[in-house]
Coordinates of C-alpha atoms in Angstrom, one line a residue:
M251 CA -42.5 1.4 22.2
A252 CA -39.9 3.7 24.1
V253 CA -41.5 6.8 25.4
A254 CA -38.4 8.7 24.4
D255 CA -38.8 7.9 20.7
G256 CA -37.1 10.7 18.8
L257 CA -40.4 11.8 17.0
L258 CA -42.6 11.5 20.1
L259 CA -40.3 13.8 22.1
A260 CA -40.2 16.1 19.1
L261 CA -43.7 17.0 20.0
S262 CA -42.4 18.4 23.4
L263 CA -39.3 20.0 22.1
A264 CA -40.9 22.1 19.4
L265 CA -43.6 23.7 21.6
L266 CA -42.1 27.0 22.4
G267 CA -42.6 28.6 18.9
W268 CA -43.9 32.0 20.0
G269 CA -43.7 35.6 18.7
A270 CA -44.9 39.1 18.4
E271 CA -48.4 40.0 16.9
G272 CA -48.5 38.9 13.3
Q273 CA -50.9 38.7 10.5
G274 CA -54.4 37.0 10.7
N275 CA -54.9 33.6 9.2
G276 CA -58.6 33.9 8.3
R277 CA -59.7 32.0 11.3
G278 CA -59.9 34.8 13.7
M279 CA -56.4 34.2 15.1
K280 CA -53.1 35.9 14.9
E281 CA -50.0 34.3 13.5
V282 CA -46.7 34.7 15.4
S283 CA -43.2 33.9 14.6
G284 CA -40.8 31.8 16.4
S285 CA -38.1 34.2 17.4
T286 CA -39.5 36.8 19.7
T287 CA -39.7 37.0 23.6
I288 CA -43.1 36.2 25.2
N289 CA -44.8 36.6 28.5
L290 CA -46.3 33.4 29.6
G291 CA -48.6 35.0 32.2
Q292 CA -51.0 36.4 29.6
D293 CA -54.7 36.7 30.7
R294 CA -56.8 33.7 29.5
D295 CA -58.3 30.6 31.0
I296 CA -55.6 29.3 33.2
W297 CA -55.3 25.9 31.4
R298 CA -55.8 27.2 27.9
P299 CA -52.6 27.6 25.8
L300 CA -51.3 30.9 25.0
I301 CA -49.9 29.9 21.6
H302 CA -50.5 26.7 19.6
T303 CA -50.0 25.1 16.2
T304 CA -50.3 21.8 14.4
V305 CA -47.6 20.4 12.1
N306 CA -47.0 17.1 10.3
L307 CA -44.5 14.8 11.9
S308 CA -42.7 14.5 8.6
E309 CA -41.7 18.1 8.8
I310 CA -39.5 17.6 11.9
T311 CA -35.8 17.3 11.1
S312 CA -34.2 17.9 14.5
I313 CA -34.7 16.3 17.9
K314 CA -33.2 19.1 19.9
S315 CA -34.7 22.4 21.0
T316 CA -33.2 25.3 23.1
F317 CA -34.7 28.3 24.7
Q318 CA -34.3 30.8 27.7
L319 CA -36.6 31.0 30.8
R320 CA -36.8 33.6 33.3
T321 CA -39.2 33.6 36.3
F322 CA -39.8 34.1 40.0
D323 CA -42.8 31.9 39.9
P324 CA -42.2 28.4 41.3
E325 CA -45.1 26.7 39.5
G326 CA -46.6 26.7 36.0
V327 CA -46.8 25.1 32.5
I328 CA -44.0 26.0 30.2
F329 CA -45.1 23.8 27.1
Y330 CA -47.1 20.8 25.9
G331 CA -47.3 18.7 22.8
D332 CA -49.3 15.5 21.6
T333 CA -49.8 13.2 19.0
K334 CA -52.8 10.9 18.1
N335 CA -55.1 13.8 19.2
G336 CA -53.9 13.7 22.7
D337 CA -53.4 10.0 23.3
D338 CA -49.6 10.4 23.6
W339 CA -48.6 13.6 25.2
F340 CA -45.7 15.5 27.0
V341 CA -45.7 18.4 29.5
L342 CA -42.8 20.4 30.8
S343 CA -43.6 22.6 33.8
L344 CA -42.1 23.9 37.1
K345 CA -43.1 22.6 40.5
D346 CA -41.5 24.2 43.5
G347 CA -39.2 25.9 41.1
I348 CA -37.8 22.5 39.9
P349 CA -38.4 21.2 36.2
L350 CA -41.0 18.6 36.0
M351 CA -41.5 16.4 33.0
Q352 CA -44.6 14.2 32.5
I353 CA -44.9 11.9 29.5
S354 CA -47.7 9.6 28.4
K355 CA -47.1 7.1 25.5
G356 CA -49.2 4.0 25.0
D357 CA -49.2 2.0 28.3
V358 CA -46.5 4.1 29.9
L359 CA -47.0 7.2 32.1
V360 CA -43.9 8.8 33.6
S361 CA -43.4 11.7 35.8
V362 CA -39.9 13.0 36.8
A363 CA -38.7 16.1 38.6
G364 CA -35.1 17.2 39.0
G365 CA -32.4 19.7 38.3
P366 CA -31.7 23.2 39.7
K367 CA -34.3 25.6 41.0
L368 CA -35.2 28.1 38.2
D369 CA -37.4 30.5 40.0
D370 CA -34.6 33.1 40.8
G371 CA -35.6 35.7 38.3
K372 CA -32.4 35.1 36.2
W373 CA -32.3 33.9 32.6
H374 CA -31.5 30.3 32.2
T375 CA -30.8 28.4 29.0
L376 CA -32.7 25.1 28.8
E377 CA -31.9 22.5 26.1
L378 CA -34.1 19.4 25.5
S379 CA -32.8 16.5 23.4
N380 CA -33.5 12.9 22.7
Q381 CA -30.6 10.4 22.8
G382 CA -31.9 6.8 22.1
K383 CA -34.4 6.0 24.9
F384 CA -33.6 8.9 27.0
V385 CA -34.9 12.5 27.2
I386 CA -32.3 14.9 28.5
L387 CA -32.8 18.4 29.9
E388 CA -29.7 20.5 30.2
V389 CA -29.8 23.7 32.2
D390 CA -27.1 26.3 31.6
G391 CA -24.8 23.7 29.9
T392 CA -25.0 21.1 32.6
S393 CA -27.2 17.9 32.9
G394 CA -30.4 18.8 34.9
L395 CA -32.8 15.9 34.2
V396 CA -32.7 12.6 32.4
V397 CA -35.7 10.4 31.7
G398 CA -35.5 6.9 30.2
T399 CA -38.4 4.5 29.7
Q400 CA -39.1 1.5 27.4
S401 CA -42.4 -0.1 26.6
K402 CA -42.9 -3.9 26.2
H403 CA -44.7 -3.2 22.8
P404 CA -42.9 -3.0 19.5
E405 CA -41.9 0.3 18.3
E406 CA -44.1 2.0 15.7
V407 CA -43.4 4.6 13.0
L408 CA -45.1 7.8 14.1
S409 CA -47.0 9.7 11.5
G410 CA -49.8 12.2 11.2
G411 CA -50.2 15.5 13.1
L412 CA -48.3 17.0 16.0
R413 CA -50.1 19.5 18.2
L414 CA -48.0 21.9 20.1
A415 CA -48.9 24.5 22.7
L416 CA -47.2 27.1 24.9
G417 CA -48.3 28.0 28.4
G418 CA -51.1 25.5 28.6
I419 CA -52.3 21.9 27.7
L420 CA -54.8 20.2 25.4
I421 CA -55.8 17.3 27.5
D422 CA -57.8 16.9 30.8
K423 CA -55.5 18.0 33.6
E424 CA -56.7 14.9 35.5
K425 CA -54.7 12.7 33.3
M426 CA -51.3 13.9 34.7
I427 CA -49.7 12.2 37.6
V428 CA -48.6 15.4 39.4
Q429 CA -51.3 18.2 39.7
F430 CA -50.1 21.8 39.7
E431 CA -51.2 25.5 39.3
P432 CA -50.8 25.9 35.5
Q433 CA -50.4 29.8 35.1
M434 CA -46.7 30.8 34.8
D435 CA -45.6 34.4 35.5
G436 CA -42.5 34.1 33.4
C437 CA -40.9 34.8 30.1
V438 CA -39.2 32.7 27.4
R439 CA -37.0 34.0 24.6
E440 CA -34.3 33.0 22.0
G441 CA -36.0 29.7 21.1
S442 CA -34.8 27.3 18.5
W443 CA -37.5 24.6 17.9
L444 CA -36.7 21.5 15.9
N445 CA -36.0 23.6 12.8
L446 CA -39.7 24.2 12.5
S447 CA -40.5 27.3 10.6
S448 CA -44.3 27.3 10.3
P449 CA -46.1 30.0 12.2
W450 CA -48.0 29.7 15.5
E451 CA -51.4 31.0 16.4
T452 CA -52.7 33.0 19.3
E453 CA -56.3 34.0 20.2
V454 CA -55.3 37.0 22.4
E455 CA -55.7 40.5 21.0
E456 CA -52.2 41.7 22.1
L457 CA -49.3 39.9 23.8
W458 CA -48.0 41.3 27.0
P459 CA -44.5 42.6 27.2
C460 CA -41.6 41.1 29.1
Y461 CA -39.8 43.9 31.1
Q462 CA -36.1 44.1 30.8
N463 CA -35.4 44.1 34.5
I464 CA -37.8 42.6 37.3
Q465 CA -37.9 42.0 41.0
P466 CA -39.9 39.8 43.2
G467 CA -43.3 41.1 44.1
S468 CA -46.8 41.3 42.6
Y469 CA -47.4 43.9 39.7
F470 CA -50.8 45.5 39.2
A471 CA -51.3 47.2 35.8
G472 CA -54.3 49.2 36.8
T473 CA -56.7 46.9 35.0
G474 CA -57.5 44.1 37.3
F475 CA -57.4 42.5 40.8
A476 CA -57.5 39.2 42.8
I477 CA -60.4 38.0 44.8
F478 CA -60.2 35.7 47.8
N479 CA -62.9 34.1 49.9
T480 CA -62.1 35.3 53.4
S481 CA -63.2 32.0 54.9
G482 CA -59.8 30.7 53.7
F483 CA -58.0 32.8 56.3
P484 CA -58.9 31.6 59.9
V485 CA -59.1 34.4 62.5
D486 CA -58.5 34.0 66.2
A487 CA -60.7 36.4 68.2
D488 CA -58.0 37.2 70.6
D489 CA -55.2 37.9 68.1
G490 CA -57.5 39.5 65.5
L491 CA -56.9 39.8 61.7
K492 CA -53.4 41.0 60.6
I493 CA -52.6 42.2 57.1
E494 CA -49.1 43.3 56.2
L495 CA -48.0 45.1 53.1
V496 CA -44.5 46.1 51.8
G497 CA -43.8 48.4 48.9
D498 CA -43.0 51.9 47.6
F499 CA -46.5 53.3 48.3
S500 CA -45.5 56.7 46.9
Q501 CA -45.4 54.9 43.4
M502 CA -48.8 53.4 43.8
N503 CA -52.1 54.6 42.7
G504 CA -55.6 53.0 43.4
T505 CA -57.2 50.6 45.7
I506 CA -54.4 48.4 47.5
F507 CA -57.0 46.1 49.0
S508 CA -60.6 46.0 50.0
I509 CA -62.7 43.9 52.2
K510 CA -66.4 43.4 51.8
S511 CA -69.2 41.7 53.8
P512 CA -72.2 41.2 51.3
R513 CA -74.7 40.5 54.1
H514 CA -73.7 43.5 56.2
E515 CA -73.1 45.8 53.3
W516 CA -69.8 47.4 54.6
T517 CA -66.5 47.8 52.9
V518 CA -63.1 48.4 54.1
A519 CA -60.6 49.9 51.6
L520 CA -56.9 50.9 51.6
V521 CA -56.3 53.4 48.7
A522 CA -53.0 55.0 47.5
D523 CA -53.0 58.4 45.8
K524 CA -49.7 58.9 43.9
N525 CA -50.4 62.6 43.3
T526 CA -50.6 63.4 47.0
N527 CA -48.4 60.6 48.3
V528 CA -51.2 59.9 50.8
V529 CA -52.6 56.5 51.7
S530 CA -56.1 56.4 53.2
L531 CA -57.9 53.6 55.0
T532 CA -61.7 53.9 54.8
L533 CA -63.9 52.0 57.2
D534 CA -67.5 51.6 56.0
Q535 CA -67.4 55.0 54.2
E536 CA -67.5 56.7 57.6
K537 CA -64.1 56.6 59.2
T538 CA -60.9 57.5 57.2
L539 CA -57.4 57.2 58.4
M540 CA -54.9 59.3 56.4
L541 CA -51.2 58.1 56.2
N542 CA -48.2 59.7 54.7
S543 CA -46.0 58.1 52.1
L544 CA -44.4 54.9 53.5
N545 CA -42.9 51.5 52.6
K546 CA -44.4 49.1 55.1
L547 CA -47.9 48.9 56.6
V548 CA -49.2 46.5 59.2
I549 CA -53.0 46.6 59.8
I550 CA -54.5 44.6 62.7
F551 CA -58.4 44.3 63.1
Q552 CA -59.5 43.4 66.5
R553 CA -63.0 43.0 68.0
E554 CA -63.6 46.7 68.6
L555 CA -60.2 48.3 67.6
L556 CA -58.1 48.9 64.5
Q557 CA -54.4 49.3 64.9
V558 CA -52.1 50.5 62.1
F559 CA -48.4 50.2 62.3
Q560 CA -46.4 52.1 59.7
D561 CA -43.0 50.4 60.2
E562 CA -42.6 47.7 62.8
L563 CA -45.1 46.3 65.3
G564 CA -42.9 47.7 68.2
E565 CA -43.8 51.4 67.3
T566 CA -46.7 53.4 68.6
P567 CA -49.6 52.6 66.2
F568 CA -52.5 54.7 64.9
S569 CA -55.7 53.3 66.7
V570 CA -59.2 53.7 65.7
N571 CA -62.3 52.5 67.5
L572 CA -64.4 50.4 65.2
G573 CA -67.7 50.9 67.0
N574 CA -70.3 48.8 65.3
L575 CA -68.1 47.6 62.5
D576 CA -67.4 44.0 63.4
V577 CA -64.9 42.9 60.9
L578 CA -63.9 39.7 62.8
T579 CA -67.4 38.2 63.1
T580 CA -68.3 38.7 59.4
W581 CA -64.7 37.8 58.1
T582 CA -65.7 34.2 57.3
E583 CA -68.5 35.1 55.0
G584 CA -66.8 37.9 53.0
R585 CA -64.4 38.7 50.2
L586 CA -60.9 40.1 50.2
A587 CA -59.7 41.8 47.1
V588 CA -56.1 42.8 46.4
G589 CA -55.6 45.4 43.8
G590 CA -59.1 46.8 43.4
L591 CA -62.3 47.9 45.0
L592 CA -65.0 45.2 45.2
G593 CA -68.3 45.9 43.5
E594 CA -71.9 45.0 44.3
G595 CA -73.6 41.7 43.7
E596 CA -72.3 38.2 43.2
D597 CA -70.2 39.0 40.3
N598 CA -67.9 41.3 42.3
I599 CA -67.1 43.5 39.3
G600 CA -64.2 45.7 40.6
S601 CA -63.1 49.3 40.0
H602 CA -60.4 51.7 41.1
F603 CA -57.8 49.3 40.3
L604 CA -54.3 49.5 41.7
T605 CA -51.2 50.5 39.5
G606 CA -47.9 49.7 41.2
C607 CA -45.8 46.9 42.8
L608 CA -46.5 45.2 46.2
E609 CA -43.3 43.6 47.2
K610 CA -44.9 41.6 50.0
I611 CA -48.5 40.7 50.8
Q612 CA -49.2 38.7 54.0
V613 CA -52.5 37.7 55.6
Q614 CA -52.3 36.3 59.1
G615 CA -48.5 36.0 58.9
K616 CA -48.5 34.0 55.7
D617 CA -47.5 35.1 52.2
L618 CA -50.5 35.5 49.9
D619 CA -50.2 33.5 46.8
L620 CA -52.2 35.3 44.0
D621 CA -52.3 32.3 41.9
L622 CA -54.7 30.8 44.4
A623 CA -57.3 33.5 44.1
V624 CA -60.9 32.8 43.3
K625 CA -60.4 35.0 40.3
H626 CA -57.6 37.3 39.2
M627 CA -56.8 39.2 36.1
S628 CA -54.2 41.5 34.6
I629 CA -51.7 40.8 37.4
S630 CA -48.1 39.6 37.4
P631 CA -48.3 37.6 40.7
H632 CA -44.7 37.0 41.2
S633 CA -42.7 39.6 39.5
C634 CA -42.6 43.5 39.1
P635 CA -40.8 45.7 36.5
T636 CA -37.9 47.8 38.0

């Protein structure tokens, strides 16, 4: 049977039914309508759908869906759908900012990427439709991606239930041809989904807002942080460890980053105080360096010396003798937290969370992708409100 069968692809085109908080349905979930704007980056298990529903295939009367997408995030799930309880499925996502469609139907498995990059922070109108054996994705009124496949087996009449999901999938991720990071820091709005009117369900208590205007960066809402294993950032003993941060520090409040060595029981923390416009760098609760309000900070840890540049590397830095605090030796066995103060023990429960926007975060000269953190919560890793 052709993978692009109208009703099969209906499962993919309907998926973006979303909405604001609604009434309960008696199953501990909230019902949402299909007409509101929604933030796909909501906190949850990274593969778990944000919103989902099940409808009967007989209810589908249209094979076209349209919606608008806005994101600076180059990677993540937009929507998913399946029939036969997951035997046949469809996923639309972004990979490197480009639309990626993956389809499984019977003995056919297809993965196709193409079209314009969509991770520019602008609203783009996407239309998905089925025309015979082809699935067509249009972006802003022009053809972006066309997928056509045909099975050797006879076509069958599809019937039964259609499971739909937004922002996640309902199958084992290993079934997909192309693997990717699922969580999408982006928003969708103005959806029209196959003329389906049944409500969708969500398990979250409250849906995050989508801000009217955004800029590139990482936004910390004051309720969470990102944790990395420091072993993932190799350090050269001669060059030291360099951390670079850019943003309006006068508008930040809380812990910008902290480094902790569990075995040696010391903590390095950079903290912003919005009330005093002072940024303080504390070394093992003993040495504290106070800095006035600024927009760029470069911190270099060497074997026995700490250097802090408040603008460019060419300026005269603040220098502090580290004494017995050997950050480089213990770097490979510690934790780096961005946006909070690391706690005690293996669970690393944090505190003093950051509120504000970091426009740039670099470790060892490379941009830090918060999506790759061991754990992160309550963060918009690719966008900040303006």
